[in-house]
Tab-separated table of C-alpha atoms and ligand atoms in Angstrom:
chain	number	residue	atom	x	y	z
A	1	UNK	CA	0.016	0.411	0.127
A	2	UNK	CA	1.465	3.616	-0.405
A	3	UNK	CA	2.344	5.984	1.812
A	4	UNK	CA	-0.251	7.815	3.477
A	5	UNK	CA	1.340	11.608	3.954
A	6	UNK	CA	1.700	12.628	7.716
A	7	UNK	CA	2.239	16.510	9.343
A	8	UNK	CA	5.809	15.495	8.285
A	9	UNK	CA	5.142	15.500	4.637
A	10	UNK	CA	3.569	19.074	4.249
A	11	UNK	CA	6.909	20.526	4.170
A	12	UNK	CA	6.977	24.386	6.197
A	13	UNK	CA	3.593	25.418	7.071
A	14	UNK	CA	4.907	29.230	8.995
A	15	UNK	CA	2.439	31.307	7.656
A	16	UNK	CA	0.126	29.007	5.501
A	17	UNK	CA	-3.496	28.447	6.257
A	18	UNK	CA	-4.222	24.963	7.185
A	19	UNK	CA	-8.157	23.439	6.843
A	20	UNK	CA	-7.866	20.651	9.457
A	21	UNK	CA	-11.314	18.045	9.197
A	22	UNK	CA	-12.042	17.618	12.615
A	23	UNK	CA	-14.538	15.735	14.117
A	24	UNK	CA	-16.327	17.693	16.221
A	25	UNK	CA	-19.765	15.875	16.399
A	26	UNK	CA	-19.638	15.853	20.061
A	27	UNK	CA	-22.827	14.534	22.652
A	28	UNK	CA	-24.703	18.288	22.926
A	29	UNK	CA	-27.486	18.770	25.704
A	30	UNK	CA	-30.221	21.869	24.401
A	31	UNK	CA	-27.141	22.981	23.384
A	32	UNK	CA	-24.637	22.875	26.108
A	33	UNK	CA	-21.525	20.327	25.352
A	34	UNK	CA	-21.598	17.055	27.658
A	35	UNK	CA	-18.446	15.689	26.786
A	36	UNK	CA	-15.600	17.275	24.881
A	37	UNK	CA	-13.530	14.607	24.222
A	38	UNK	CA	-13.850	15.178	20.719
A	39	UNK	CA	-12.585	18.877	20.941
A	40	UNK	CA	-9.470	17.783	23.085
A	41	UNK	CA	-8.417	14.824	20.947
A	42	UNK	CA	-7.454	17.637	18.312
A	43	UNK	CA	-5.302	19.706	20.030
A	44	UNK	CA	-2.249	17.845	19.315
A	45	UNK	CA	-2.831	18.239	15.897
A	46	UNK	CA	-3.681	21.551	16.319
A	47	UNK	CA	-0.795	22.637	18.370
A	48	UNK	CA	1.521	20.913	16.296
A	49	UNK	CA	0.313	22.896	13.283
A	50	UNK	CA	0.265	26.570	15.180
A	51	UNK	CA	3.713	26.193	17.057
A	52	UNK	CA	5.493	26.017	13.470
A	53	UNK	CA	3.169	29.068	12.666
A	54	UNK	CA	0.318	27.636	10.444
A	55	UNK	CA	-2.888	29.155	11.052
A	56	UNK	CA	-5.438	26.586	11.042
A	57	UNK	CA	-9.532	26.438	10.158
A	58	UNK	CA	-11.080	23.804	11.210
A	59	UNK	CA	-14.492	22.256	9.888
A	60	UNK	CA	-16.974	19.495	11.170
A	61	UNK	CA	-20.135	18.369	10.866
A	62	UNK	CA	-22.075	18.249	14.445
A	63	UNK	CA	-25.832	15.904	14.062
A	64	UNK	CA	-27.831	15.557	10.972
A	65	UNK	CA	-28.720	18.520	9.853
A	66	UNK	CA	-29.666	17.107	6.325
A	67	UNK	CA	-28.025	19.829	4.113
A	68	UNK	CA	-29.607	23.387	5.427
A	69	UNK	CA	-28.831	25.357	8.783
A	70	UNK	CA	-30.673	24.162	11.814
A	71	UNK	CA	-30.107	26.280	14.804
A	72	UNK	CA	-29.586	22.909	16.809
A	73	UNK	CA	-26.991	21.818	14.973
A	74	UNK	CA	-25.031	24.959	15.103
A	75	UNK	CA	-21.039	25.179	15.985
A	76	UNK	CA	-21.555	27.994	18.440
A	77	UNK	CA	-21.114	26.149	21.845
A	78	UNK	CA	-18.182	23.937	20.104
A	79	UNK	CA	-16.521	26.982	18.696
A	80	UNK	CA	-16.426	29.317	22.368
A	81	UNK	CA	-15.106	25.682	24.215
A	82	UNK	CA	-12.207	25.194	20.948
A	83	UNK	CA	-11.701	28.731	21.581
A	84	UNK	CA	-11.217	28.490	25.261
A	85	UNK	CA	-9.314	25.511	24.441
A	86	UNK	CA	-7.051	26.431	21.269
A	87	UNK	CA	-7.279	30.163	20.988
A	88	UNK	CA	-7.125	31.976	17.714
A	89	UNK	CA	-8.509	28.829	15.703
A	90	UNK	CA	-11.214	29.260	13.230
A	91	UNK	CA	-14.066	26.734	13.074
A	92	UNK	CA	-16.153	26.842	9.764
A	93	UNK	CA	-20.338	26.401	10.609
A	94	UNK	CA	-21.382	22.731	10.499
A	95	UNK	CA	-20.212	20.936	7.504
A	96	UNK	CA	-23.478	19.420	6.810
A	97	UNK	CA	-26.043	23.143	6.706
A	98	UNK	CA	-24.478	22.694	2.897
A	99	UNK	CA	-25.963	19.313	0.756
A	100	UNK	CA	-22.618	19.511	-0.841
A	101	UNK	CA	-21.170	18.026	1.826
A	102	UNK	CA	-22.768	14.300	1.883
A	103	UNK	CA	-23.798	15.212	-1.860
A	104	UNK	CA	-19.431	15.296	-2.351
A	105	UNK	CA	-20.668	18.588	-5.010
A	106	UNK	CA	-17.449	20.187	-6.748
A	107	UNK	CA	-18.451	23.507	-6.006
A	108	UNK	CA	-18.686	23.017	-2.359
A	109	UNK	CA	-15.210	21.504	-2.250
A	110	UNK	CA	-14.235	24.587	-3.516
A	111	UNK	CA	-15.624	26.613	-1.592
A	112	UNK	CA	-14.028	25.114	1.398
A	113	UNK	CA	-10.474	25.698	-0.131
A	114	UNK	CA	-10.752	28.704	-1.036
A	115	UNK	CA	-7.934	30.955	0.618
A	116	UNK	CA	-6.826	27.675	2.119
A	117	UNK	CA	-2.821	26.208	1.129
A	118	UNK	CA	-2.839	22.578	3.094
A	119	UNK	CA	-4.708	20.457	4.260
A	120	UNK	CA	-5.132	17.565	7.477
A	121	UNK	CA	-7.789	15.284	7.811
A	122	UNK	CA	-8.134	13.906	11.721
A	123	UNK	CA	-12.010	13.172	11.305
A	124	UNK	CA	-10.908	9.559	11.750
A	125	UNK	CA	-14.975	8.717	12.778
A	126	UNK	CA	-16.003	10.094	8.920
A	127	UNK	CA	-13.524	8.919	6.876
A	128	UNK	CA	-15.067	5.558	6.038
A	129	UNK	CA	-17.505	8.259	3.969
A	130	UNK	CA	-16.969	10.208	0.421
A	131	UNK	CA	-18.298	13.149	1.160
A	132	UNK	CA	-16.495	16.919	0.345
A	133	UNK	CA	-14.802	17.738	3.038
A	134	UNK	CA	-13.058	14.055	3.275
A	135	UNK	CA	-11.752	13.656	-0.209
A	136	UNK	CA	-12.232	16.749	-2.038
A	137	UNK	CA	-9.752	18.799	-0.792
A	138	UNK	CA	-6.776	16.259	-1.242
A	139	UNK	CA	-7.604	16.354	-5.027
A	140	UNK	CA	-5.721	19.894	-5.488
A	141	UNK	CA	-3.735	20.640	-2.159
A	142	UNK	CA	-0.777	19.211	-0.159
A	143	UNK	CA	-2.368	16.750	2.557
A	144	UNK	CA	-2.066	14.804	5.702
A	145	UNK	CA	-3.350	12.900	8.374
A	146	UNK	CA	-3.487	14.198	11.647
A	147	UNK	CA	-1.986	12.730	14.504
A	148	UNK	CA	-5.253	11.377	16.077
A	149	UNK	CA	-5.828	9.487	12.533
A	150	UNK	CA	-2.356	8.771	12.410
A	151	UNK	CA	-2.455	6.568	15.453
A	152	UNK	CA	-6.335	5.018	14.352
A	153	UNK	CA	-4.673	3.759	11.410
A	154	UNK	CA	-1.273	2.126	13.051
A	155	UNK	CA	-3.508	0.290	15.430
A	156	UNK	CA	-5.919	-1.034	13.250
A	157	UNK	CA	-4.462	-1.914	10.368
A	158	UNK	CA	-1.952	-3.182	12.790
A	159	UNK	CA	-4.744	-5.669	14.058
A	160	UNK	CA	-5.856	-6.319	10.332
A	161	UNK	CA	-2.177	-7.412	9.590
A	162	UNK	CA	-0.077	-8.434	11.682
A	163	UNK	CA	-2.266	-9.339	14.985
A	164	UNK	CA	-0.089	-11.470	18.028
A	165	UNK	CA	-2.358	-14.595	18.433
A	166	UNK	CA	-4.358	-15.534	19.748
A	167	UNK	CA	-7.198	-12.627	18.257
A	168	UNK	CA	-10.548	-13.067	19.871
A	169	UNK	CA	-12.713	-10.276	18.659
A	170	UNK	CA	-15.763	-9.211	20.924
A	171	UNK	CA	-19.162	-8.407	18.414
A	172	UNK	CA	-22.158	-7.268	20.096
A	173	UNK	CA	-25.583	-4.365	19.710
A	174	UNK	CA	-28.955	-4.462	18.054
A	175	UNK	CA	-27.678	-4.565	14.069
A	176	UNK	CA	-26.559	-7.688	12.649
A	177	UNK	CA	-26.744	-6.867	9.368
A	178	UNK	CA	-24.752	-3.985	9.252
A	179	UNK	CA	-22.112	-6.336	10.646
A	180	UNK	CA	-22.495	-9.623	8.674
A	181	UNK	CA	-19.414	-8.398	6.258
A	182	UNK	CA	-17.519	-7.280	8.827
A	183	UNK	CA	-17.654	-10.970	10.910
A	184	UNK	CA	-17.125	-12.450	7.390
A	185	UNK	CA	-13.518	-10.248	6.975
A	186	UNK	CA	-13.165	-11.032	10.728
A	187	UNK	CA	-13.208	-14.555	10.577
A	188	UNK	CA	-10.235	-14.377	8.332
A	189	UNK	CA	-7.829	-12.780	10.517
A	190	UNK	CA	-9.339	-14.058	14.095
A	191	UNK	CA	-9.208	-17.059	15.351
A	192	UNK	CA	-12.380	-16.556	17.875
A	193	UNK	CA	-15.363	-14.850	17.483
A	194	UNK	CA	-17.462	-13.778	20.725
A	195	UNK	CA	-21.476	-13.284	19.670
A	196	UNK	CA	-23.091	-11.433	22.282
A	197	UNK	CA	-26.275	-8.210	21.894
A	198	UNK	CA	-29.477	-8.177	19.493
A	199	UNK	CA	-26.630	-9.634	17.282
A	200	UNK	CA	-26.674	-13.351	18.754
A	201	UNK	CA	-30.160	-14.302	18.001
A	202	UNK	CA	-29.943	-14.544	14.505
A	203	UNK	CA	-27.351	-16.672	15.080
A	204	UNK	CA	-29.067	-19.006	17.899
A	205	UNK	CA	-31.955	-18.775	15.624
A	206	UNK	CA	-29.696	-20.646	12.273
A	207	UNK	CA	-28.693	-23.006	15.291
A	208	UNK	CA	-31.901	-23.630	15.871
A	209	UNK	CA	-33.061	-22.359	19.067
A	210	UNK	CA	-36.393	-20.728	20.666
A	211	UNK	CA	-35.584	-17.224	20.794
A	212	UNK	CA	-39.120	-15.918	21.979
A	213	UNK	CA	-39.640	-12.316	21.353
A	214	UNK	CA	-36.286	-11.258	21.077
A	215	UNK	CA	-35.017	-9.196	18.080
A	216	UNK	CA	-33.629	-10.785	15.096
A	217	UNK	CA	-33.002	-10.917	11.619
A	218	UNK	CA	-34.510	-13.258	9.192
A	219	UNK	CA	-33.531	-12.677	6.260
A	220	UNK	CA	-29.703	-13.180	7.688
A	221	UNK	CA	-30.523	-16.340	8.939
A	222	UNK	CA	-28.929	-18.139	5.951
A	223	UNK	CA	-26.101	-15.735	6.275
A	224	UNK	CA	-25.383	-16.947	9.843
A	225	UNK	CA	-25.736	-20.943	9.282
A	226	UNK	CA	-22.818	-20.598	6.446
A	227	UNK	CA	-21.015	-18.465	8.686
A	228	UNK	CA	-20.943	-21.039	11.331
A	229	UNK	CA	-20.353	-23.766	8.838
A	230	UNK	CA	-17.542	-21.880	7.270
A	231	UNK	CA	-15.373	-21.264	10.579
A	232	UNK	CA	-16.052	-25.392	11.932
A	233	UNK	CA	-14.575	-25.813	8.873
A	234	UNK	CA	-11.946	-23.797	9.061
A	235	UNK	CA	-10.689	-24.199	12.660
A	236	UNK	CA	-12.006	-21.078	13.732
A	237	UNK	CA	-14.298	-20.761	17.205
A	238	UNK	CA	-17.337	-18.412	17.153
A	239	UNK	CA	-18.472	-18.741	21.103
A	240	UNK	CA	-22.853	-17.852	21.392
A	241	UNK	CA	-24.203	-17.311	24.831
A	242	UNK	CA	-24.793	-20.540	26.487
A	243	UNK	CA	-27.723	-18.143	29.092
A	244	UNK	CA	-29.580	-15.181	28.679
A	245	UNK	CA	-31.700	-12.376	30.507
A	246	UNK	CA	-34.486	-10.376	30.043
A	247	UNK	CA	-38.330	-10.437	29.963
A	248	UNK	CA	-40.668	-12.912	30.451
A	249	UNK	CA	-43.837	-13.187	28.438
A	250	UNK	CA	-45.332	-11.631	31.624
A	251	UNK	CA	-42.831	-8.344	31.371
A	252	UNK	CA	-40.827	-9.645	34.826
A	253	UNK	CA	-37.080	-9.747	34.543
A	254	UNK	CA	-35.987	-13.457	34.124
A	255	UNK	CA	-32.929	-15.148	33.396
A	256	UNK	CA	-32.854	-18.318	31.068
A	257	UNK	CA	-31.191	-21.444	29.057
A	258	UNK	CA	-30.511	-20.567	25.822
A	259	UNK	CA	-34.257	-21.313	24.812
A	260	UNK	CA	-35.755	-18.593	25.533
A	261	UNK	CA	-39.930	-19.486	26.251
A	262	UNK	CA	-42.429	-17.927	24.266
A	263	UNK	CA	-43.168	-14.128	25.036
A	264	UNK	CA	-39.937	-13.887	26.561
A	265	UNK	CA	-37.332	-11.379	24.982
A	266	UNK	CA	-33.582	-11.625	25.398
A	267	UNK	CA	-32.108	-8.330	26.496
A	268	UNK	CA	-28.597	-9.465	27.655
A	269	UNK	CA	-26.189	-12.391	28.370
A	270	UNK	CA	-26.218	-14.914	31.146
A	271	UNK	CA	-24.089	-14.701	34.259
A	272	UNK	CA	-22.417	-18.061	32.735
A	273	UNK	CA	-22.269	-16.784	29.660
A	274	UNK	CA	-20.381	-13.387	30.968
A	275	UNK	CA	-17.965	-15.438	32.252
A	276	UNK	CA	-17.131	-17.844	29.944
A	277	UNK	CA	-16.790	-14.688	27.112
A	278	UNK	CA	-14.582	-13.485	29.977
A	279	UNK	CA	-12.407	-15.924	30.050
A	280	UNK	CA	-11.851	-16.022	26.366
A	281	UNK	CA	-10.861	-12.685	26.501
A	282	UNK	CA	-8.569	-13.017	29.565
A	283	UNK	CA	-6.368	-15.644	27.382
A	284	UNK	CA	-6.483	-14.007	24.236
A	285	UNK	CA	-3.142	-11.661	23.574
A	286	UNK	CA	-5.160	-9.153	20.891
A	287	UNK	CA	-8.274	-8.599	21.651
A	288	UNK	CA	-10.835	-6.233	19.698
A	289	UNK	CA	-14.429	-5.247	21.250
A	290	UNK	CA	-17.281	-3.161	19.365
A	291	UNK	CA	-21.157	-3.659	20.370
A	292	UNK	CA	-22.656	-3.864	24.016
A	293	UNK	CA	-23.619	-7.719	25.337
A	294	UNK	CA	-27.069	-6.679	26.010
A	295	UNK	CA	-29.338	-2.955	26.452
A	296	UNK	CA	-26.733	-1.616	29.198
A	297	UNK	CA	-28.242	1.561	29.373
A	298	UNK	CA	-31.184	-0.257	31.238
A	299	UNK	CA	-29.512	-0.913	34.593
A	300	UNK	CA	-31.168	-4.107	34.969
A	301	UNK	CA	-29.894	-5.595	31.477
A	302	UNK	CA	-25.765	-4.268	31.884
A	303	UNK	CA	-24.432	-6.835	33.820
A	304	UNK	CA	-22.977	-8.396	30.999
A	305	UNK	CA	-21.676	-5.493	29.420
A	306	UNK	CA	-20.110	-4.812	32.661
A	307	UNK	CA	-18.295	-7.951	32.664
A	308	UNK	CA	-16.867	-7.971	29.258
A	309	UNK	CA	-15.687	-4.667	29.807
A	310	UNK	CA	-13.903	-5.850	33.126
A	311	UNK	CA	-12.327	-8.056	31.369
A	312	UNK	CA	-10.756	-5.674	28.619
A	313	UNK	CA	-9.630	-3.630	31.552
A	314	UNK	CA	-8.133	-6.964	33.289
A	315	UNK	CA	-6.354	-8.958	30.083
A	316	UNK	CA	-3.124	-8.628	29.609
A	317	UNK	CA	-3.547	-8.934	25.713
A	318	UNK	CA	-3.787	-5.804	23.537
A	319	UNK	CA	-7.258	-4.552	23.621
A	320	UNK	CA	-8.959	-2.532	21.513
A	321	UNK	CA	-12.603	-0.940	21.135
A	322	UNK	CA	-14.111	0.392	18.519
A	323	UNK	CA	-16.800	3.780	18.880
A	324	UNK	CA	-19.785	4.101	19.556
A	325	UNK	CA	-21.698	1.921	22.426
A	326	UNK	CA	-19.286	-0.044	23.532
A	327	UNK	CA	-16.826	3.249	24.388
A	328	UNK	CA	-19.412	4.413	25.954
A	329	UNK	CA	-20.310	1.666	28.368
A	330	UNK	CA	-16.583	1.549	29.032
A	331	UNK	CA	-16.589	4.996	29.976
A	332	UNK	CA	-19.884	4.437	32.252
A	333	UNK	CA	-18.588	1.997	34.060
A	334	UNK	CA	-15.060	4.164	34.607
A	335	UNK	CA	-13.012	1.794	32.532
A	336	UNK	CA	-12.310	3.842	29.275
A	337	UNK	CA	-8.382	4.303	30.186
A	338	UNK	CA	-7.554	1.180	31.444
A	339	UNK	CA	-7.668	-0.516	27.827
A	340	UNK	CA	-4.950	0.275	24.819
A	341	UNK	CA	-6.946	1.969	22.282
A	342	UNK	CA	-10.578	3.831	21.942
A	343	UNK	CA	-10.712	4.788	18.228
A	344	UNK	CA	-13.346	7.540	17.886
A	345	UNK	CA	-14.582	5.752	14.947
A	346	UNK	CA	-17.292	3.817	15.146
A	347	UNK	CA	-18.359	2.728	11.708
A	348	UNK	CA	-15.118	3.735	10.521
A	349	UNK	CA	-13.041	1.298	12.359
A	350	UNK	CA	-14.930	-1.757	11.160
A	351	UNK	CA	-14.499	-1.114	7.715
A	352	UNK	CA	-11.178	-0.451	8.383
A	353	UNK	CA	-10.661	-3.902	9.774
A	354	UNK	CA	-12.909	-5.243	7.059
A	355	UNK	CA	-11.585	-3.951	3.960
A	356	UNK	CA	-7.827	-2.650	5.018
A	357	UNK	CA	-9.094	0.730	3.561
A	358	UNK	CA	-11.080	3.892	3.678
A	359	UNK	CA	-12.210	6.883	1.159
A	360	UNK	CA	-10.593	9.270	3.840
A	361	UNK	CA	-7.378	7.429	3.132
A	362	UNK	CA	-7.580	6.563	-0.199
A	363	UNK	CA	-7.982	10.499	-1.356
A	364	UNK	CA	-4.770	11.212	1.323
A	365	UNK	CA	-2.711	8.766	-0.685
A	366	UNK	CA	-3.637	10.287	-3.815
A	367	UNK	CA	-2.853	13.724	-2.840
A	368	UNK	CA	-0.181	15.935	-4.779
A	369	UNK	CA	2.266	15.842	-2.084
A	370	UNK	CA	1.991	11.862	-1.373
B	401	AMP	P1	-25.892	-1.122	17.672
B	401	AMP	O1	-25.465	0.054	17.167
B	401	AMP	O2	-26.014	-2.092	16.367
B	401	AMP	O3	-24.161	-1.701	17.601
B	401	AMP	O4	-26.312	-1.249	18.712
B	401	AMP	C1	-26.326	-0.793	20.300
B	401	AMP	C2	-27.792	-1.302	20.510
B	401	AMP	O5	-27.899	-2.290	20.857
B	401	AMP	C3	-27.433	-0.296	22.150
B	401	AMP	O6	-28.279	0.940	21.942
B	401	AMP	C4	-28.123	-1.537	22.868
B	401	AMP	O7	-29.231	-1.320	23.984
B	401	AMP	C5	-28.496	-2.723	22.320
B	401	AMP	N1	-29.269	-3.455	22.805
B	401	AMP	C6	-28.070	-4.388	22.663
B	401	AMP	N2	-28.042	-6.127	22.883
B	401	AMP	C7	-29.535	-5.757	22.482
B	401	AMP	C8	-30.711	-6.940	22.715
B	401	AMP	N3	-30.613	-8.693	23.572
B	401	AMP	N4	-31.946	-6.421	22.793
B	401	AMP	C9	-32.210	-5.559	22.112
B	401	AMP	N5	-31.206	-4.120	22.258
B	401	AMP	C10	-30.062	-4.648	22.355
């Protein structure tokens, strides 16, 4: 794979205006930022540039304003916080106020890079999308990945290309169809897959178990059957739950074996399964985790996710957590500093593991200075 330019490949940035695509898509509550982690994460790159005399202009999306201005998604609060953390740095208005961002419109790209001398992409969480601010500027400007992005790429491509074994992937969450591609790709690189969350029920159906009223995706059963058969013939292990926790038909909290009665709903892995999954994580040398083991937002159904999070913190393995809900769960349990890498991109980290490349990285590799 050809070289992805880094900050040093920009040459002398003194006196230049540098556009930095950041991921400032922070959680907000009534116009107030509830967690500024993503803003603070961009500071090393911003400081690298400003300390060398560059003038930095940041640009980000925030929420989903659907291509038109919407005060709910204004960048004002982010701009105020950024001014405290990095005085003198500019921030453009929400990129998704303009339909040209998601539509990758060349005219919108031209407006973004007007008066700009160089481009830096530090928005790993948006790099799997061929949007204007991601793939447009590197077509003409000297470009580089920022420090945050560089670490993401090193860690995730390292997992994909050269993991210490055994390498275990732990997958959960609700949407299986999103993740089956990655399950299939991961089966080529991991030694074992651990499957919890609502994702497990389609696999349990494929194994012939009754799952009551749990979430599942009928059109994915055949794929799950094939994946189970392929893994068995390739010497890979797919670990599925052997007990479950959820609600019985009357809506009461209950613990079940792997067969759910009619009307019951599985909402977390059971304690036996959590212990078994934890053992697999403890014995691994590399672990990638994406997706909660149950509906952890409800304290009745958080135990499975908590046990897995604790094992991630305790194991000697190299541990990587792929964004989104699993990162939120880790933070909820106060364990986010006990893993080796928390990716800032949920979808982007899965896609990089799946394909080994992303549209944003391809664009940087084709930049004029690459
Ligand atoms: P995803 O966006 O696919 O990673 O899914 C994350 C969501 O899956 C979280 O909000 C969890 O509450 C939810 N979830 C995990 N396990 C279950 C389950 N067994 N039943 C329903 N929802 C679940």
